[in-house]
Coordinates of C-alpha atoms in Angstrom, one line a residue:
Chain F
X1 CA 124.3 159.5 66.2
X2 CA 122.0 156.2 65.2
X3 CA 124.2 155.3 62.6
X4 CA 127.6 155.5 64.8
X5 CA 125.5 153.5 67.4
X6 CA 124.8 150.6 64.7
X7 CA 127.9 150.2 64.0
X8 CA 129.8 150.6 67.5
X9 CA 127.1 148.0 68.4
X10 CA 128.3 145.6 65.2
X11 CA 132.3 146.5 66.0
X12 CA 131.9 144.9 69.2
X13 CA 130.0 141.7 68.2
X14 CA 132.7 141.8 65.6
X15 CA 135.4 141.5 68.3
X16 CA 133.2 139.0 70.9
X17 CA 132.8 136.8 68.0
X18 CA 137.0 136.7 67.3
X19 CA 137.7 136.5 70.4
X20 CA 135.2 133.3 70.5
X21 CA 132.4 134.3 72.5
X22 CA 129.7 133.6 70.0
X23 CA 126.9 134.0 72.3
X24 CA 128.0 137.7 73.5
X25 CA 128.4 138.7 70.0
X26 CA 125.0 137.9 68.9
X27 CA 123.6 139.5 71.7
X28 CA 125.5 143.3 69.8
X29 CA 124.6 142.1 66.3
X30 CA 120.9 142.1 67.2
X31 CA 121.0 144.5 69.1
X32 CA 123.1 146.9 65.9
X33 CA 120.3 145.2 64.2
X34 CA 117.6 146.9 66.7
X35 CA 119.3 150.3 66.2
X36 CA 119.1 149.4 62.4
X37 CA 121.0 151.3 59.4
X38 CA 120.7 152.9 55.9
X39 CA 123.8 151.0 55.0
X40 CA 122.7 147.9 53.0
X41 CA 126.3 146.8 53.2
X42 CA 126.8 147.0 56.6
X43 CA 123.7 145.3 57.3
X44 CA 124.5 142.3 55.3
X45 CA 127.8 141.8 56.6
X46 CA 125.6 142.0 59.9
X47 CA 123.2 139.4 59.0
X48 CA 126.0 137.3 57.8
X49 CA 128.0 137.4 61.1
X50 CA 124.8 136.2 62.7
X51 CA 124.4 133.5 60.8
X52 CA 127.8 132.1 61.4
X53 CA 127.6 132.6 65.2
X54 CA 124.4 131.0 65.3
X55 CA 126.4 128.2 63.3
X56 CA 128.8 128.0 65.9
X57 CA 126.7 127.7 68.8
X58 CA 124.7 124.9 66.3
X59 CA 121.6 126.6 66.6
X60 CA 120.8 125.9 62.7
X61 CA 117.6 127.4 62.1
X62 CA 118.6 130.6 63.4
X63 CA 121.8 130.6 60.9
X64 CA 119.5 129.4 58.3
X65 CA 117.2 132.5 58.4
X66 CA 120.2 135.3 58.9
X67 CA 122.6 133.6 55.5
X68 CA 118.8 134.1 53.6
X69 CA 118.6 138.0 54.5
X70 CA 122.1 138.1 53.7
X71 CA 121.8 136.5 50.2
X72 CA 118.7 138.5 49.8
X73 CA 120.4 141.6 50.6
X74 CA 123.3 140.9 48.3
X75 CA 121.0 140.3 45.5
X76 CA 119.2 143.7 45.7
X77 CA 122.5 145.5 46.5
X78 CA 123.7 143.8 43.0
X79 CA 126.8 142.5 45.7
X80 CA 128.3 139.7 43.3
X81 CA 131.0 138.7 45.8
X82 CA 129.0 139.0 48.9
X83 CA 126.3 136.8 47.0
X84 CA 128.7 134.1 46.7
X85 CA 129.4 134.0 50.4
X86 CA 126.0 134.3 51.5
X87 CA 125.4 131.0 49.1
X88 CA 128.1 129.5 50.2
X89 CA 127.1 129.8 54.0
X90 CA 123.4 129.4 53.4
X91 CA 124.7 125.5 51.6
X92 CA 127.2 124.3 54.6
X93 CA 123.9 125.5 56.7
X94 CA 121.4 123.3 54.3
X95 CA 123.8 120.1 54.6
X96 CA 124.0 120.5 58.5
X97 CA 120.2 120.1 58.5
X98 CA 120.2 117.1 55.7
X99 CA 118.6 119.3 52.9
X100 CA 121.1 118.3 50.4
X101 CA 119.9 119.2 47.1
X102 CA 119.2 122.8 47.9
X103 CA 122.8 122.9 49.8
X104 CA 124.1 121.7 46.3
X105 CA 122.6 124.5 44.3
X106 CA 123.4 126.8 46.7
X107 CA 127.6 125.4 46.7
X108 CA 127.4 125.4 43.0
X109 CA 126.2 129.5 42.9
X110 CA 129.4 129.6 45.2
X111 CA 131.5 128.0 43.3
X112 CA 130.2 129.5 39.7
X113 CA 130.2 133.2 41.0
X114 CA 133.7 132.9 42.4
X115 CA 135.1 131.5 38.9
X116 CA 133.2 134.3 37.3
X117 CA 135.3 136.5 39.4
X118 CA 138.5 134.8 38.8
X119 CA 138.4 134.5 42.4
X120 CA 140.6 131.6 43.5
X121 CA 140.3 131.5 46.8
X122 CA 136.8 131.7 47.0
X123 CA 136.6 128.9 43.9
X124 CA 138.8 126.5 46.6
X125 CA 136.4 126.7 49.5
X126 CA 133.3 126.3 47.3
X127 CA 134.7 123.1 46.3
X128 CA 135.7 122.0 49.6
X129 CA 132.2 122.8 50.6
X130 CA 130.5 121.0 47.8
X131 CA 133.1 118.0 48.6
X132 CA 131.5 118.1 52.0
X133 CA 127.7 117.9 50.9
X134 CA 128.4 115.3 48.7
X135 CA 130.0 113.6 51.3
X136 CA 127.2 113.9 54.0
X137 CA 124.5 112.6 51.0
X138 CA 126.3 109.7 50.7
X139 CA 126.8 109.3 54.9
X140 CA 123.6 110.0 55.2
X141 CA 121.8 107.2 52.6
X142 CA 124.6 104.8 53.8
X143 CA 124.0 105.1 57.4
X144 CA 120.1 104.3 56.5
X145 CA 121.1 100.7 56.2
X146 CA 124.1 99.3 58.4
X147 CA 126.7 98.9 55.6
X148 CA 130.9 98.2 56.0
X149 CA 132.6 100.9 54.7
X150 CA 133.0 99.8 51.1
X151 CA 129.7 97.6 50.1
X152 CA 127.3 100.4 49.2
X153 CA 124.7 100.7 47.0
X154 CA 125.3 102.6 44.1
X155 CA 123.6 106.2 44.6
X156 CA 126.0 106.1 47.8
X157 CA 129.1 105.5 45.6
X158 CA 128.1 108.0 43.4
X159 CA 127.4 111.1 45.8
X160 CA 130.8 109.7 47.7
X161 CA 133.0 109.6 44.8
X162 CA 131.7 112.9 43.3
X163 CA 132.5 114.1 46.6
X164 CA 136.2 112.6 46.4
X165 CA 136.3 114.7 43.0
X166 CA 135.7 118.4 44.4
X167 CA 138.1 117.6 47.2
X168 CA 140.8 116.7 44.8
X169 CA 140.4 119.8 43.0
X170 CA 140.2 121.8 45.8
X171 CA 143.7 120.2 46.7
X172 CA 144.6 121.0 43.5
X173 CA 144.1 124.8 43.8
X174 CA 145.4 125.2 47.6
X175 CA 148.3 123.2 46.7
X176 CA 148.8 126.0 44.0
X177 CA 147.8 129.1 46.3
X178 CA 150.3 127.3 49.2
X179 CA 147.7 127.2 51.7
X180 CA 148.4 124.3 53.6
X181 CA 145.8 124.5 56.0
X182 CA 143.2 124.0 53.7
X183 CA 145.1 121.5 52.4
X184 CA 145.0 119.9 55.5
X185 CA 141.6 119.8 55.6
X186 CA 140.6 118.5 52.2
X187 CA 143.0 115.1 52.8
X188 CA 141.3 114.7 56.1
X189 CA 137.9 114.7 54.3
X190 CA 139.4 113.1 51.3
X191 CA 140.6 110.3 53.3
X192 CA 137.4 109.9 55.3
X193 CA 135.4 109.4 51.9
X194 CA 138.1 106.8 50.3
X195 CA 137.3 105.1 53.8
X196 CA 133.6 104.9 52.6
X197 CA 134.1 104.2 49.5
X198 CA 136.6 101.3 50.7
X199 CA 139.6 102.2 49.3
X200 CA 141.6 101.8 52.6
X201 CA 144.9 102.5 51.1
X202 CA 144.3 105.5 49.6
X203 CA 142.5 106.7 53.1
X204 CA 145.7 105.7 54.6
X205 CA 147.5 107.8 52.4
X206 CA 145.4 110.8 52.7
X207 CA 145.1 110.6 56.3
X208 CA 149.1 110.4 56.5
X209 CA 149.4 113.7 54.7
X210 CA 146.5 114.8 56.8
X211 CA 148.2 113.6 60.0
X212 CA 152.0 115.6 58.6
X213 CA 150.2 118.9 58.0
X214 CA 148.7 118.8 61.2
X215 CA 152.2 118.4 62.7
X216 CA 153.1 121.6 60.8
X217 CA 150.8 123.7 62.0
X218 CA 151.2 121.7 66.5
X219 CA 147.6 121.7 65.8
X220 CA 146.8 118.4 68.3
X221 CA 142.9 118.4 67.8
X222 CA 143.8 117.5 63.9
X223 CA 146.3 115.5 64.6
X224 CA 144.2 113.5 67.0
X225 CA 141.6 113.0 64.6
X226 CA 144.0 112.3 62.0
X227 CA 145.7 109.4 64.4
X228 CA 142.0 108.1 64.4
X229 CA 141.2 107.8 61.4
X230 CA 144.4 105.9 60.7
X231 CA 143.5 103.4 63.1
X232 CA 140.3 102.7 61.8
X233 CA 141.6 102.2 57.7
X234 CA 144.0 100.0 59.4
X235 CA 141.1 97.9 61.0
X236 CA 139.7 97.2 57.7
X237 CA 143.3 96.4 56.1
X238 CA 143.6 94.1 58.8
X239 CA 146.6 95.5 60.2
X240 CA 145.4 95.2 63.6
X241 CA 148.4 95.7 65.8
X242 CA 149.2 99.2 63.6
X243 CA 145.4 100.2 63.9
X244 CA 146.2 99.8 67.8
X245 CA 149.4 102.0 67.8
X246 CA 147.3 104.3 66.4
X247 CA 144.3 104.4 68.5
X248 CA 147.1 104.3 71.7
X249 CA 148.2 107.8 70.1
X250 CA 144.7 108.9 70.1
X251 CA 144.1 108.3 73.4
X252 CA 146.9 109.8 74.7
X253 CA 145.9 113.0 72.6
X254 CA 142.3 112.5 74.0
X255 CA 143.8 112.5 77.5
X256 CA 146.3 115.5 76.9
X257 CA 143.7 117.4 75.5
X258 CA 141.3 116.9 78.5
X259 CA 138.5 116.0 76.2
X260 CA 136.2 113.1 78.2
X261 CA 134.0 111.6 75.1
X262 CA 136.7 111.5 72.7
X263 CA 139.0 109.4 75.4
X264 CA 136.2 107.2 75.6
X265 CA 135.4 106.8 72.0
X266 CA 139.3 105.8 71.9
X267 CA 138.9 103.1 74.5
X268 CA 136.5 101.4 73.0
X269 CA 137.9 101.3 69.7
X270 CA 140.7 100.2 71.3
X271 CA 138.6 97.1 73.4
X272 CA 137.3 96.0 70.0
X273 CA 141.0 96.2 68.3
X274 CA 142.1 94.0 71.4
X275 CA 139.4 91.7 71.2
X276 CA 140.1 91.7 66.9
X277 CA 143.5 90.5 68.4
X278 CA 141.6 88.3 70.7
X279 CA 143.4 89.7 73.9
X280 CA 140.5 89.6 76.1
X281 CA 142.1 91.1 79.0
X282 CA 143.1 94.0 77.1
X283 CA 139.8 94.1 75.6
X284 CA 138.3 94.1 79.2
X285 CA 140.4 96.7 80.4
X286 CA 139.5 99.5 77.9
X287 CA 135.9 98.6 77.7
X288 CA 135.8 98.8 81.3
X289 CA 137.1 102.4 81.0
X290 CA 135.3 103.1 78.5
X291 CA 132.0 102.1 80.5
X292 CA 133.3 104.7 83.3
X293 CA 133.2 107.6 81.0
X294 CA 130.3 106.5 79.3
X295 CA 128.7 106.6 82.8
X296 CA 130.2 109.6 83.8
X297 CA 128.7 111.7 80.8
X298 CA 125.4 109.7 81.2
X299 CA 125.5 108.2 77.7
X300 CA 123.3 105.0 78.1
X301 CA 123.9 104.4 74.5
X302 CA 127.3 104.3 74.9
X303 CA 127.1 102.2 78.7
X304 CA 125.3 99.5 76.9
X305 CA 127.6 99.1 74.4
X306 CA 130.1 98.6 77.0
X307 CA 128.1 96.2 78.4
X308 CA 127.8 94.1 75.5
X309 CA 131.3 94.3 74.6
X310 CA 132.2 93.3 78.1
X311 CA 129.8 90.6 78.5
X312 CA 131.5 89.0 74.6
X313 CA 135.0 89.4 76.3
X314 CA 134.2 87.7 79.6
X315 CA 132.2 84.9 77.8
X316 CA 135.5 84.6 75.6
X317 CA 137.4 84.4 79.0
X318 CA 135.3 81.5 79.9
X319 CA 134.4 84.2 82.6
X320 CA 130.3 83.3 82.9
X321 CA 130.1 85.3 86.4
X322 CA 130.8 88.5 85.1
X323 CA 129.2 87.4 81.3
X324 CA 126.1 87.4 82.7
X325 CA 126.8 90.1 85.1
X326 CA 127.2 92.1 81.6
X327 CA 124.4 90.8 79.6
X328 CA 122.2 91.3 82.3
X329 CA 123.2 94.7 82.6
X330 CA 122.8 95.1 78.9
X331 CA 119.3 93.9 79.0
X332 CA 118.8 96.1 81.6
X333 CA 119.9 99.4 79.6
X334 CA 118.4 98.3 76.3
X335 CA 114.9 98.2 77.8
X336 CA 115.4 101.7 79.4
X337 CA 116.8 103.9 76.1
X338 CA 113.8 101.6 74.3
X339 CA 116.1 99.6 72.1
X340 CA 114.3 96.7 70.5
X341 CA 116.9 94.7 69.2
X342 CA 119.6 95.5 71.8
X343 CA 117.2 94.3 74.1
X344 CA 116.6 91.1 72.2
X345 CA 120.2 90.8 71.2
X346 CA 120.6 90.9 75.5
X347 CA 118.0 88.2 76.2
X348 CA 119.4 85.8 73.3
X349 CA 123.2 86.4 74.9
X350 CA 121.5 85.4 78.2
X351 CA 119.8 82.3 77.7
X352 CA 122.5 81.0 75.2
X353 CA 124.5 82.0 78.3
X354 CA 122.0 79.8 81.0
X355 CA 121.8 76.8 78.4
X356 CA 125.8 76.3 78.2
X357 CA 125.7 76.7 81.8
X358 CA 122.7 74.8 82.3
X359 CA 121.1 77.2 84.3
X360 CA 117.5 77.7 85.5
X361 CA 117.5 81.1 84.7
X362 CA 115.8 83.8 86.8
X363 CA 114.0 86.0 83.9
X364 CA 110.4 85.4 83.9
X365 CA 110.1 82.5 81.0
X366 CA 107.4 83.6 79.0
X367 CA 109.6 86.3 77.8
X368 CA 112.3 83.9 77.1
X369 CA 109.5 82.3 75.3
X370 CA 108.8 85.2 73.3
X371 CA 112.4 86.0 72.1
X372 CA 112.9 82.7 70.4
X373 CA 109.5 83.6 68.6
X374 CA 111.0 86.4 67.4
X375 CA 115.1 85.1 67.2
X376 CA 113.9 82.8 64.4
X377 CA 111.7 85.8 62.3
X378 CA 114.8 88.2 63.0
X379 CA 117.2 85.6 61.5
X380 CA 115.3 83.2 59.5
X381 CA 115.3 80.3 61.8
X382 CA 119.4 80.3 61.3
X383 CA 120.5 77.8 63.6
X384 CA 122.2 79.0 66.6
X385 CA 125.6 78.3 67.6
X386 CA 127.5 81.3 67.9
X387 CA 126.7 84.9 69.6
X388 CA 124.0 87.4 68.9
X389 CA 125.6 89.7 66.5
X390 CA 124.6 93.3 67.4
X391 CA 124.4 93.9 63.2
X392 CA 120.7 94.7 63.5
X393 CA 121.4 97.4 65.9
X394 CA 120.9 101.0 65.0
X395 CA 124.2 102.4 66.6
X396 CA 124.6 105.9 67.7
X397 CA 127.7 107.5 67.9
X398 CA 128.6 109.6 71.0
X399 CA 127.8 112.9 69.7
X400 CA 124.9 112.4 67.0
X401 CA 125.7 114.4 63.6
X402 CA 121.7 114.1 62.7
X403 CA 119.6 117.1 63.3
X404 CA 115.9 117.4 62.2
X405 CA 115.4 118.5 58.4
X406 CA 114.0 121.7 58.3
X407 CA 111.6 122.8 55.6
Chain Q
X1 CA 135.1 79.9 86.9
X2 CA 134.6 76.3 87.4
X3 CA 135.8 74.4 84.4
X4 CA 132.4 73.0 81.8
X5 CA 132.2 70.5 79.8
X6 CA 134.7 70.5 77.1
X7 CA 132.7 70.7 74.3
X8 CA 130.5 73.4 75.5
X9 CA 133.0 76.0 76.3
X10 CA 134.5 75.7 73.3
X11 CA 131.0 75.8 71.9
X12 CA 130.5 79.1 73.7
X13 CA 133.7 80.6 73.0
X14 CA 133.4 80.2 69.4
X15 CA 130.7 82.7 69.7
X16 CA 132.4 85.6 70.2
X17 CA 132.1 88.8 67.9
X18 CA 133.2 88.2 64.1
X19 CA 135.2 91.4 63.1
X20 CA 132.4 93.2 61.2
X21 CA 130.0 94.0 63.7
X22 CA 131.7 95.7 66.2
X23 CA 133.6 98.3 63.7
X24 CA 130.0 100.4 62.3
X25 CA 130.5 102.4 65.7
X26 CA 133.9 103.3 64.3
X27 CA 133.7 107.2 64.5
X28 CA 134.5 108.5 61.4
X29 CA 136.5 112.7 62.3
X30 CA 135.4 115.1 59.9
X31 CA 137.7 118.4 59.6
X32 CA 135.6 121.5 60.6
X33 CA 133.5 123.8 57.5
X34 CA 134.2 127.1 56.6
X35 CA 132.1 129.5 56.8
X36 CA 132.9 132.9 54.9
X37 CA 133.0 136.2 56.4
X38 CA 132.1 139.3 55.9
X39 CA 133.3 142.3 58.1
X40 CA 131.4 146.0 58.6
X41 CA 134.7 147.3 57.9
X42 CA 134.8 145.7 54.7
X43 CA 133.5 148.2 52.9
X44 CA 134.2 151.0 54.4
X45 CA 136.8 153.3 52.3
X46 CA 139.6 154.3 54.6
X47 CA 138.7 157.4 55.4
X48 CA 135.6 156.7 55.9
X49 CA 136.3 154.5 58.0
X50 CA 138.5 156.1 59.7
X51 CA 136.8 159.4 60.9
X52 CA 134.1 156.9 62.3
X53 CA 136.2 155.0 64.5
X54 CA 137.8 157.6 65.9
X55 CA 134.2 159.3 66.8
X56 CA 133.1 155.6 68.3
X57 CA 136.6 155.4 70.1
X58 CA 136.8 158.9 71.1
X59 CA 133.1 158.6 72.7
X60 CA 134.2 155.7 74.7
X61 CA 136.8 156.9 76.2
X62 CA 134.4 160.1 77.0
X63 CA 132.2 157.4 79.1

């Protein structure tokens, strides 16, 4: 029988996808959605699964265009509750792909249609959602300028701190329901957006309950995360030696939990804590393992960090060998990922480095030429006496959040 | 190294990274989204249910 076969087909991607093989279980959804069915109910709960695995496995547009036929379906099958899931999933898929205002209105149906319902649960994670879009708007329009966490302009503040209001009454809810997972997850999120918003104390706070939960549950991955968040509210308290501590405890997670980029994300937070406490050997050391990874998982963005890092710390050292060794290498990687500044930043390094040394250095000088041209424009002429700060750089992180908008 | 001229080392070392620019690459750790779910048993009454997945289980074990 057809309809048997649908859903056999549907059971099984069912059990793929819980068992965490996203990318066997879409291969049975669409193919239950080949064999097709009458039932409008099981189809949308078919569409809907798709969407989430396609989620998953990040392929957005995909999960984009399975949550629509689910919402649509849920509309014509007059499905008030499977509505509000479809919106809800169709707005955490809108904010992935940096269409926030849509993923608002689509979070808000969520949220309205589970209060309509007197559904509580369902009212929770629509606010934890919206918390989250809110969040991303304001990460998003901060990260288009290079702003410290707490000097934003003021449509940041305001998407940030409506953000820190949904998670707060999310908390408020799950601390009612007792679901201290979700808990868990909204002082994580919480505390990330007091970070933004500057108020490192309260981040502290929220991260500390964050880190306890986690504990609860011997769930490492969030208490890792939780362990680095810490260290970074503690880097803007100026509580270096505890933001340390805490990055040490990441690591060690990092290391325990075999995950390669996150290790190296903690080493280097670590070389710039040391070099905040101006150990330079310290510094050295972690950047230096830091540069290994980087290497390792070809991240060039990452490598020339390093290399800047490591070329401040020896030039701290008064070790002008390796210095240059490092700027060099930094000019070197700049030019091949086709970053302007970092480039320039490199070449400024390096002839401050040549004229301290008095050096005849080896670069071909009309370029040398050219980046004093373009030092004084960058900075207006400021008089030089200290080193190139690397605030014009566009950073990356590791693992890039940004994906293409889609329209 | 070989030791500079006083003045310029100390020139040089003053150079080193102030605090702010080294902390943007600070990576912020979001907690994961949910996603809700829906299930083709969901709406399946019992019996319904039932009956069919005993003719789906009953057929694979006839395989």
């Amino acid at each position: 029988r057809m309809e048997a076969s649908c859903l056999e087909l549907a059971l099984e991607g069912e059990r793929l996808c819980k068992a965490g093989d996203c990318r066997a279980g879409v291969s049975f959804f669409e193919a239950a959605v080949q064999v097709g069915t009458e039932d409008l109910r099981t189809l949308s709960a078919i569409y809907s699964q798709l969407g989430n695995a396609y989620f998953y496995l990040h392929e957005y547009a995909k999960a984009l265009e399975y949550h629509h036929h689910d919402l649509t379906l849920a509309r014509t099958i007059g499905d008030l509750l499977g509505e509000a899931k479809a919106s809800g999933n169709l707005g955490n898929t809108l904010k992935v792909l940096g269409n926030f205002e849509e993923a608002i209105v689509c979070c808000q149906r969520h949220l309205d249609i589970s209060r309509e319902l007197n559904d509580k649960v369902g009212e929770a994670r629509a606010l934890y959602n919206l918390g989250n879009v809110y969040h991303s708007k304001g990460k998003n329009v901060a990260n288009a300028g290079t702003h410290d966490p707490g000097e934003l302009p003021d449509d940041v503040k305001n998407a940030l701190q409506k953000a820190a209001n949904y998670y707060e009454e999310n908390l408020t809810i799950v601390t009612d329901l007792g679901d201290r997972a979700a808990q868990g997850r909204a002082f994580g999120n919480l505390g990330n957006t007091h970070y933004l918003l500057g108020n490192f104390r309260s981040a502290v706070l929220a991260h500390e309950q964050r880190l306890l939960i986690a504990k609860e549950f011997g769930d490492r991955s969030a208490e890792r995360r939780a362990y680095s968040n810490l260290g970074n509210a503690y880097i803007f308290l100026g509580e270096f030696e505890t933001a340390a501590e805490y990055y040490r405890r990441t690591l060690q997670l990092a290391r325990q939990l075999k995950d390669r980029a996150v290790e190296a994300q903690a080493c280097y937070s670590l070389g710039n804590t040391y070099t905040l406490l101006q150990d330079y050997e310290k510094a050295i050391d972690y950047h230096l393992k830091h540069l290994v990874i980087a290497q390792e998982l070809h991240d060039k963005i990452g490598e020339g960090r390093a290399c800047w890092s490591l070329g401040n710390a020896y030039t701290a050292l008064g070790n002008h060998d390796q210095a240059i060794h490092f700027a060099e290498r930094h000019l070197e990687i700049s030019r091949e990922v086709g970053d302007r500044s970092g480039e320039l930043t490199a070449r400024l390094n390096l002839s401050d480095l040549q004229m301290v040394l008095g050096l005849s250095y080896s670069t071909n000088n009309s370029m040398m030429a050219e980046s004093h041209v373009v030092e004084n424009s960058l900075n207006g002429g400021r008089p030089r006496g200290r080193r190139y700060s690397m605030e014009n750089m566009e950073l990356m992180k590791l693992t890039p959040e940004k994906v293409p908008n889609w329209n | 190294s070989q030791p500079l001229a006083g003045g310029q080392t100390a020139e040089l070392q003053s150079k080193v990274v102030p605090s702010k620019q080294i902390l943007h690459s600070n990576n912020m750790e979001m907690e994961p989204e949910t996603m809700e779910t829906k299930s083709v048993t969901d709406y399946f009454s019992k019996l319904h249910m039932g009956s069919l997945v005993y003719s789906c289980t009953s057929k694979r074990k006839n395989k």
